[in-house]
CSV table of C-alpha atoms and ligand atoms in Angstrom, one decimal:
chain,number,residue,atom,x,y,z
A,1,MET,CA,0.0,0.0,0.0
A,2,THR,CA,1.3,3.4,-0.9
A,3,PRO,CA,1.2,6.1,1.8
A,4,ASP,CA,0.7,8.8,-0.8
A,5,HIS,CA,-2.7,7.3,-1.7
A,6,ALA,CA,-5.9,8.8,-0.3
A,7,LEU,CA,-7.7,5.7,-1.3
A,8,GLU,CA,-6.7,2.3,-2.6
A,9,LEU,CA,-8.8,-0.7,-3.5
A,10,SER,CA,-7.4,-4.0,-4.5
A,11,GLY,CA,-9.1,-7.2,-5.6
A,12,VAL,CA,-12.5,-6.1,-4.2
A,13,ARG,CA,-15.4,-8.3,-4.8
A,14,LYS,CA,-19.1,-8.1,-4.0
A,15,SER,CA,-22.0,-10.0,-5.5
A,16,TYR,CA,-25.8,-9.6,-5.7
A,17,PRO,CA,-28.1,-11.9,-7.5
A,18,GLY,CA,-27.4,-11.3,-11.1
A,19,PHE,CA,-24.6,-8.9,-10.6
A,20,THR,CA,-20.9,-9.3,-9.5
A,21,LEU,CA,-18.5,-6.6,-8.8
A,22,LYS,CA,-15.1,-8.3,-9.3
A,23,ASP,CA,-11.5,-7.7,-8.9
A,24,VAL,CA,-11.9,-4.0,-8.4
A,25,SER,CA,-8.5,-2.4,-8.1
A,26,PHE,CA,-7.7,1.3,-8.4
A,27,ALA,CA,-6.0,4.0,-6.4
A,28,LEU,CA,-6.6,7.7,-5.9
A,29,PRO,CA,-3.4,9.6,-5.1
A,30,ARG,CA,-3.6,12.4,-2.4
A,31,GLY,CA,-4.6,15.8,-3.6
A,32,VAL,CA,-6.4,14.7,-6.8
A,33,ILE,CA,-9.9,14.5,-8.1
A,34,GLY,CA,-10.9,11.1,-9.3
A,35,GLY,CA,-14.0,10.5,-11.5
A,36,LEU,CA,-15.7,7.1,-11.2
A,37,ILE,CA,-17.6,6.8,-14.4
A,38,GLY,CA,-19.7,4.1,-16.1
A,39,PRO,CA,-23.2,3.4,-17.4
A,40,ASN,CA,-26.1,3.0,-14.9
A,41,GLY,CA,-26.0,-0.3,-13.1
A,42,SER,CA,-22.3,-0.8,-13.7
A,43,GLY,CA,-21.5,-0.8,-9.9
A,44,LYS,CA,-20.4,2.8,-9.1
A,45,THR,CA,-22.7,3.1,-6.0
A,46,THR,CA,-21.7,-0.4,-4.8
A,47,ILE,CA,-18.0,0.6,-4.9
A,48,ILE,CA,-18.8,3.8,-2.9
A,49,LYS,CA,-20.9,1.8,-0.4
A,50,LEU,CA,-18.0,-0.6,0.0
A,51,ILE,CA,-15.6,2.2,0.7
A,52,MET,CA,-18.0,3.6,3.2
A,53,ASN,CA,-18.4,0.2,4.7
A,54,LEU,CA,-22.2,0.3,4.2
A,55,VAL,CA,-22.0,-3.1,2.5
A,56,ARG,CA,-19.5,-5.8,3.2
A,57,ARG,CA,-17.0,-6.9,0.7
A,58,GLU,CA,-16.5,-10.6,0.0
A,59,ALA,CA,-12.8,-10.3,-0.9
A,60,GLY,CA,-10.1,-7.7,-1.3
A,61,GLU,CA,-8.7,-4.7,0.5
A,62,ILE,CA,-9.8,-1.1,0.9
A,63,ARG,CA,-7.5,1.4,2.5
A,64,VAL,CA,-8.2,5.1,3.2
A,65,PHE,CA,-5.0,7.0,3.9
A,66,GLY,CA,-3.3,3.7,4.5
A,67,LEU,CA,-5.9,2.4,7.0
A,68,ASP,CA,-8.2,-0.6,6.5
A,69,ASN,CA,-11.7,0.8,6.2
A,70,ARG,CA,-13.2,-1.9,8.4
A,71,THR,CA,-10.7,-2.4,11.2
A,72,ASN,CA,-10.2,1.4,11.5
A,73,GLU,CA,-13.8,2.4,10.6
A,74,ILE,CA,-14.1,5.3,13.0
A,75,ALA,CA,-10.8,6.9,12.1
A,76,VAL,CA,-11.5,6.4,8.4
A,77,LYS,CA,-14.9,7.9,8.5
A,78,SER,CA,-13.8,11.0,10.4
A,79,ARG,CA,-11.5,11.8,7.5
A,80,ILE,CA,-14.2,11.3,4.8
A,81,GLY,CA,-16.8,13.8,3.8
A,82,PHE,CA,-19.6,11.8,2.2
A,83,VAL,CA,-22.2,13.3,-0.1
A,84,TYR,CA,-24.8,10.9,-1.5
A,85,ASP,CA,-28.3,10.8,-2.8
A,86,VAL,CA,-30.2,9.9,0.4
A,87,PRO,CA,-28.2,11.9,2.9
A,88,GLY,CA,-30.2,11.2,6.0
A,89,PHE,CA,-31.1,14.8,6.9
A,90,TRP,CA,-34.3,15.6,8.7
A,91,ASP,CA,-37.0,17.0,6.5
A,92,ASP,CA,-38.7,19.0,9.2
A,93,GLN,CA,-35.7,20.6,10.8
A,94,SER,CA,-33.9,23.8,9.8
A,95,LEU,CA,-30.5,23.6,8.3
A,96,ASP,CA,-29.0,25.4,11.3
A,97,SER,CA,-30.4,22.9,13.8
A,98,GLN,CA,-29.1,20.0,11.7
A,99,ARG,CA,-25.7,21.7,11.7
A,100,ARG,CA,-25.8,21.8,15.5
A,101,ALA,CA,-27.0,18.2,15.9
A,102,LEU,CA,-24.7,16.6,13.3
A,103,GLY,CA,-21.7,18.7,13.9
A,104,ALA,CA,-21.5,17.3,17.4
A,105,PHE,CA,-20.5,13.9,16.0
A,106,TYR,CA,-17.3,15.1,14.5
A,107,PRO,CA,-14.2,15.8,16.5
A,108,ARG,CA,-12.8,18.3,13.9
A,109,TRP,CA,-16.1,20.0,13.1
A,110,SER,CA,-15.7,23.7,12.3
A,111,ASP,CA,-18.7,26.1,12.6
A,112,ASP,CA,-16.6,28.8,11.0
A,113,THR,CA,-16.1,26.7,7.9
A,114,PHE,CA,-19.8,25.8,7.8
A,115,ARG,CA,-20.8,29.5,8.0
A,116,ARG,CA,-18.4,30.5,5.3
A,117,LEU,CA,-19.6,27.8,2.9
A,118,ALA,CA,-23.2,28.4,3.7
A,119,GLY,CA,-22.7,32.1,2.9
A,120,GLU,CA,-20.9,31.3,-0.3
A,121,PHE,CA,-23.6,28.8,-1.4
A,122,GLY,CA,-26.4,31.2,-0.3
A,123,LEU,CA,-28.0,28.6,2.0
A,124,PRO,CA,-31.0,29.7,3.9
A,125,LEU,CA,-30.1,28.4,7.4
A,126,ASP,CA,-33.4,29.1,9.0
A,127,LYS,CA,-35.3,27.1,6.3
A,128,LYS,CA,-36.4,23.5,6.7
A,129,TYR,CA,-34.6,20.9,4.7
A,130,LYS,CA,-37.7,19.9,2.8
A,131,ALA,CA,-38.2,23.4,1.6
A,132,LEU,CA,-34.9,23.4,-0.3
A,133,SER,CA,-34.5,22.9,-4.1
A,134,HIS,CA,-32.5,19.9,-5.2
A,135,GLY,CA,-29.5,22.1,-6.0
A,136,ALA,CA,-29.6,23.7,-2.5
A,137,ARG,CA,-29.8,20.2,-0.9
A,138,THR,CA,-26.7,19.2,-2.7
A,139,LYS,CA,-25.0,22.4,-1.5
A,140,PHE,CA,-26.1,21.8,2.1
A,141,ALA,CA,-24.8,18.2,1.9
A,142,LEU,CA,-21.5,19.5,0.6
A,143,ALA,CA,-21.2,22.3,3.2
A,144,MET,CA,-21.8,19.7,5.9
A,145,ALA,CA,-19.3,17.3,4.4
A,146,LEU,CA,-16.6,20.0,4.1
A,147,SER,CA,-17.1,21.4,7.6
A,148,HIS,CA,-15.7,18.4,9.5
A,149,GLU,CA,-12.4,19.1,7.9
A,150,ALA,CA,-12.5,15.8,5.9
A,151,ASP,CA,-9.4,15.1,3.9
A,152,LEU,CA,-11.2,12.9,1.3
A,153,LEU,CA,-14.6,13.8,-0.2
A,154,ILE,CA,-16.6,10.9,-1.6
A,155,MET,CA,-19.6,11.8,-3.6
A,156,ASP,CA,-22.1,9.5,-5.3
A,157,GLU,CA,-23.5,11.2,-8.4
A,158,PRO,CA,-23.3,14.7,-6.8
A,159,THR,CA,-24.4,16.3,-10.1
A,160,ALA,CA,-27.4,14.0,-10.8
A,161,GLY,CA,-30.5,16.0,-11.5
A,162,LEU,CA,-28.7,19.3,-11.5
A,163,ASP,CA,-28.9,21.7,-14.4
A,164,PRO,CA,-25.7,22.1,-16.5
A,165,ILE,CA,-24.8,25.5,-15.2
A,166,PHE,CA,-25.1,24.5,-11.6
A,167,ARG,CA,-23.2,21.3,-12.3
A,168,ARG,CA,-20.3,23.3,-13.8
A,169,GLU,CA,-20.3,25.7,-10.9
A,170,LEU,CA,-20.3,22.9,-8.3
A,171,LEU,CA,-17.4,21.1,-10.0
A,172,LYS,CA,-15.4,24.3,-10.4
A,173,ARG,CA,-15.9,25.0,-6.7
A,174,LEU,CA,-14.7,21.5,-5.8
A,175,SER,CA,-11.7,21.9,-8.0
A,176,ALA,CA,-10.8,25.2,-6.3
A,177,LEU,CA,-11.2,23.7,-2.9
A,178,LEU,CA,-8.9,21.0,-3.7
A,179,GLN,CA,-6.2,23.4,-4.8
A,180,GLU,CA,-6.7,25.6,-1.8
A,181,GLU,CA,-6.8,22.9,0.8
A,182,GLY,CA,-5.1,19.9,-0.6
A,183,LYS,CA,-8.2,17.6,-0.3
A,184,SER,CA,-8.7,14.5,-2.4
A,185,ILE,CA,-12.1,13.8,-4.1
A,186,LEU,CA,-13.7,10.8,-5.6
A,187,PHE,CA,-17.0,11.3,-7.3
A,188,SER,CA,-19.2,9.0,-9.4
A,189,THR,CA,-21.1,10.2,-12.4
A,190,HIS,CA,-22.5,8.8,-15.7
A,191,ILE,CA,-22.1,12.2,-17.4
A,192,THR,CA,-18.9,12.5,-19.4
A,193,SER,CA,-18.9,16.3,-19.4
A,194,ASP,CA,-18.6,16.3,-15.6
A,195,LEU,CA,-15.1,14.8,-16.0
A,196,GLU,CA,-13.9,17.5,-18.4
A,197,ARG,CA,-12.0,20.2,-16.6
A,198,VAL,CA,-12.0,18.6,-13.1
A,199,ALA,CA,-11.0,14.9,-13.1
A,200,ASP,CA,-7.3,14.2,-12.8
A,201,VAL,CA,-7.8,10.4,-12.7
A,202,ILE,CA,-10.6,8.6,-14.5
A,203,THR,CA,-11.8,5.2,-13.5
A,204,PHE,CA,-14.2,3.5,-15.9
A,205,ILE,CA,-16.4,0.8,-14.6
A,206,ARG,CA,-18.4,-1.5,-16.9
A,207,ALA,CA,-20.6,-4.4,-15.8
A,208,GLY,CA,-18.9,-4.7,-12.4
A,209,GLU,CA,-15.3,-4.6,-13.7
A,210,ILE,CA,-12.8,-1.8,-13.9
A,211,ALA,CA,-12.2,-1.3,-17.7
A,212,PHE,CA,-9.4,1.3,-17.0
A,213,SER,CA,-8.1,3.7,-14.3
A,214,LEU,CA,-5.8,6.3,-15.9
A,215,THR,CA,-4.8,9.8,-15.5
A,216,ARG,CA,-6.5,12.2,-17.8
A,217,ASP,CA,-3.2,12.8,-19.7
A,218,GLU,CA,-2.5,9.1,-20.0
A,219,LEU,CA,-6.0,8.7,-21.6
A,220,LEU,CA,-6.1,11.8,-23.8
A,221,ASP,CA,-2.5,11.6,-25.0
A,222,GLY,CA,-2.0,7.8,-25.0
A,223,TRP,CA,-5.3,6.6,-26.5
A,224,ALA,CA,-6.4,7.4,-30.1
A,225,ILE,CA,-9.1,6.9,-32.6
A,226,VAL,CA,-8.3,5.1,-35.9
A,227,ARG,CA,-10.7,6.0,-38.7
A,228,GLY,CA,-10.8,3.6,-41.6
A,229,ASP,CA,-12.6,0.6,-43.0
A,230,ASP,CA,-13.0,-2.9,-41.8
A,231,ARG,CA,-9.7,-3.9,-43.3
A,232,VAL,CA,-7.8,-1.3,-41.3
A,233,VAL,CA,-9.5,-2.3,-38.1
A,234,ARG,CA,-8.7,-6.0,-38.7
A,235,GLU,CA,-5.0,-5.2,-39.0
A,236,LEU,CA,-4.9,-3.7,-35.5
A,237,ASP,CA,-3.5,-5.6,-32.6
A,238,PRO,CA,-6.8,-6.8,-30.9
A,239,ARG,CA,-5.2,-6.3,-27.4
A,240,VAL,CA,-5.2,-2.5,-28.0
A,241,VAL,CA,-8.7,-2.2,-29.5
A,242,LYS,CA,-11.0,-1.0,-26.8
A,243,GLY,CA,-14.1,-0.3,-28.8
A,244,VAL,CA,-15.5,0.0,-32.3
A,245,ARG,CA,-18.1,2.3,-33.8
A,246,ARG,CA,-19.6,1.8,-37.2
A,247,ARG,CA,-20.3,4.9,-39.2
A,248,ALA,CA,-22.1,5.3,-42.6
A,249,LEU,CA,-18.7,5.6,-44.4
A,250,GLY,CA,-16.4,3.5,-42.3
A,251,VAL,CA,-15.4,2.4,-38.9
A,252,ASP,CA,-13.9,4.2,-35.8
A,253,ALA,CA,-11.7,2.1,-33.5
A,254,LEU,CA,-10.7,3.2,-30.1
A,255,VAL,CA,-7.1,2.1,-29.3
A,256,SER,CA,-5.2,2.3,-26.1
A,257,ASP,CA,-1.7,2.7,-27.7
A,258,GLY,CA,-2.0,5.5,-30.2
A,259,ALA,CA,1.8,5.8,-30.8
A,260,ALA,CA,2.2,2.1,-31.7
A,261,VAL,CA,-0.8,2.2,-34.0
A,262,ARG,CA,0.5,5.3,-35.8
A,263,ARG,CA,3.8,3.5,-36.4
A,264,ALA,CA,2.2,0.3,-37.5
A,265,LEU,CA,-0.3,1.8,-39.9
A,266,GLY,CA,2.0,4.3,-41.5
A,267,ALA,CA,1.2,7.6,-43.2
A,268,GLY,CA,-2.0,6.5,-45.1
A,269,ALA,CA,-4.2,5.9,-42.0
A,270,VAL,CA,-6.1,8.5,-40.1
A,271,VAL,CA,-5.3,8.3,-36.4
A,272,ASP,CA,-7.0,11.1,-34.4
A,273,LYS,CA,-6.6,12.3,-30.8
A,274,VAL,CA,-9.5,11.1,-28.5
A,275,THR,CA,-11.9,13.1,-26.5
A,276,LEU,CA,-13.4,11.9,-23.3
A,277,ASP,CA,-16.7,11.6,-25.1
A,278,ASP,CA,-15.2,9.3,-27.7
A,279,VAL,CA,-13.7,7.1,-25.0
A,280,MET,CA,-17.0,6.8,-23.1
A,281,VAL,CA,-19.2,6.2,-26.1
A,282,LEU,CA,-16.9,3.6,-27.7
A,283,MET,CA,-16.3,1.8,-24.4
A,284,ALA,CA,-20.0,1.7,-23.6
A,285,GLY,CA,-20.7,0.5,-27.1
A,286,GLU,CA,-18.2,-2.3,-26.7
A,287,ALA,CA,-20.0,-3.3,-23.5
A,288,ARG,CA,-23.3,-3.5,-25.3
A,289,HIS,CA,-21.7,-5.7,-28.0
A,290,ALA,CA,-20.2,-8.0,-25.5
A,291,ALA,CA,-23.4,-8.3,-23.4
B,1,ADP,P1,-24.5,2.3,-10.5
B,1,ADP,O1,-24.2,3.1,-9.3
B,1,ADP,O2,-23.3,2.2,-11.5
B,1,ADP,O3,-25.7,2.7,-11.3
B,1,ADP,P2,-25.1,0.1,-8.6
B,1,ADP,O4,-23.8,-0.1,-7.9
B,1,ADP,O5,-26.1,0.9,-8.0
B,1,ADP,O6,-24.7,0.7,-10.1
B,1,ADP,O7,-25.7,-1.3,-9.0
B,1,ADP,C1,-25.0,-2.3,-9.7
B,1,ADP,C2,-25.9,-3.5,-9.7
B,1,ADP,O8,-26.1,-4.1,-8.4
B,1,ADP,C3,-27.3,-3.3,-10.3
B,1,ADP,O9,-27.6,-4.3,-11.2
B,1,ADP,C4,-28.2,-3.3,-9.1
B,1,ADP,O10,-29.4,-3.8,-9.4
B,1,ADP,C5,-27.4,-4.3,-8.2
B,1,ADP,N1,-27.7,-4.0,-6.7
B,1,ADP,C6,-27.2,-2.9,-6.1
B,1,ADP,N2,-27.6,-3.0,-4.8
B,1,ADP,C7,-28.3,-4.1,-4.6
B,1,ADP,C8,-29.0,-4.8,-3.5
B,1,ADP,N3,-29.0,-4.2,-2.3
B,1,ADP,N4,-29.6,-5.9,-3.7
B,1,ADP,C9,-29.5,-6.5,-4.9
B,1,ADP,N5,-29.0,-6.0,-6.0
B,1,ADP,C10,-28.3,-4.8,-5.9
């Protein structure tokens, strides 16, 4: 286990009837934002619940700042700020009374941080939770998570149901926080555009398995799209072909070693840089073909 990792999973397994999360291994270095992305039902929430020890893993190891998340559960949870869909706030209580009640659980709780964030987010502290819009609920959950001085923020689909402008604002804010305060963040999403700008490490999960976990640069500089016809695609080393998309006038193949493919195919072939969108669409397409 590497001490510089905020989070490290290795060989993690969990099964439900008809679904198995298997051999899940990836790491999040300290001070970076990791995006856990994949189609709905691929296992993102299950991974987050396993990290939070809300469900029991059947095999493997999960370490948070080097500590096992089960044997050191209390220490681990005090360092994590958790934002998820059903956050367990009381509908009928004001934000301020929840701040008082919940803040008491955390040894490093800071009322000053909470007030500053609530001000920045424009949260109406005297209002009941149930009166808040979806966006304001997310902001409240975030302000609470950040006020106990967590070192690692874990967020399950924090942008789900938010409009694009608010999504962008939220992610920019998180990115700034990270730079200011050296926090690490793992968030799940099924929206590719959430990863643009903010995610330093991208972990793609598909049908319960990690398809890749790479830095943004490794992905965008290392991978490529080959555009050609079936013959060109057949000539590619199948080990580097990660997905294929048929178009009216040819075929696009996503490859994980753009440099080698450029050398092998020579000057006649079209080998383009990838966008995150290409990667997501072609990887998901391959999953559909394989299913
Ligand atoms: P995602 O977050 O990527 O949408 P989930 O981790 O929520 O995916 O779900 C992955 C799979 O596990 C789905 O097929 C889902 O039906 C199944 N699953 C999740 N939780 C349970 C549970 N408590 N009991 C049975 N099946 C579950």
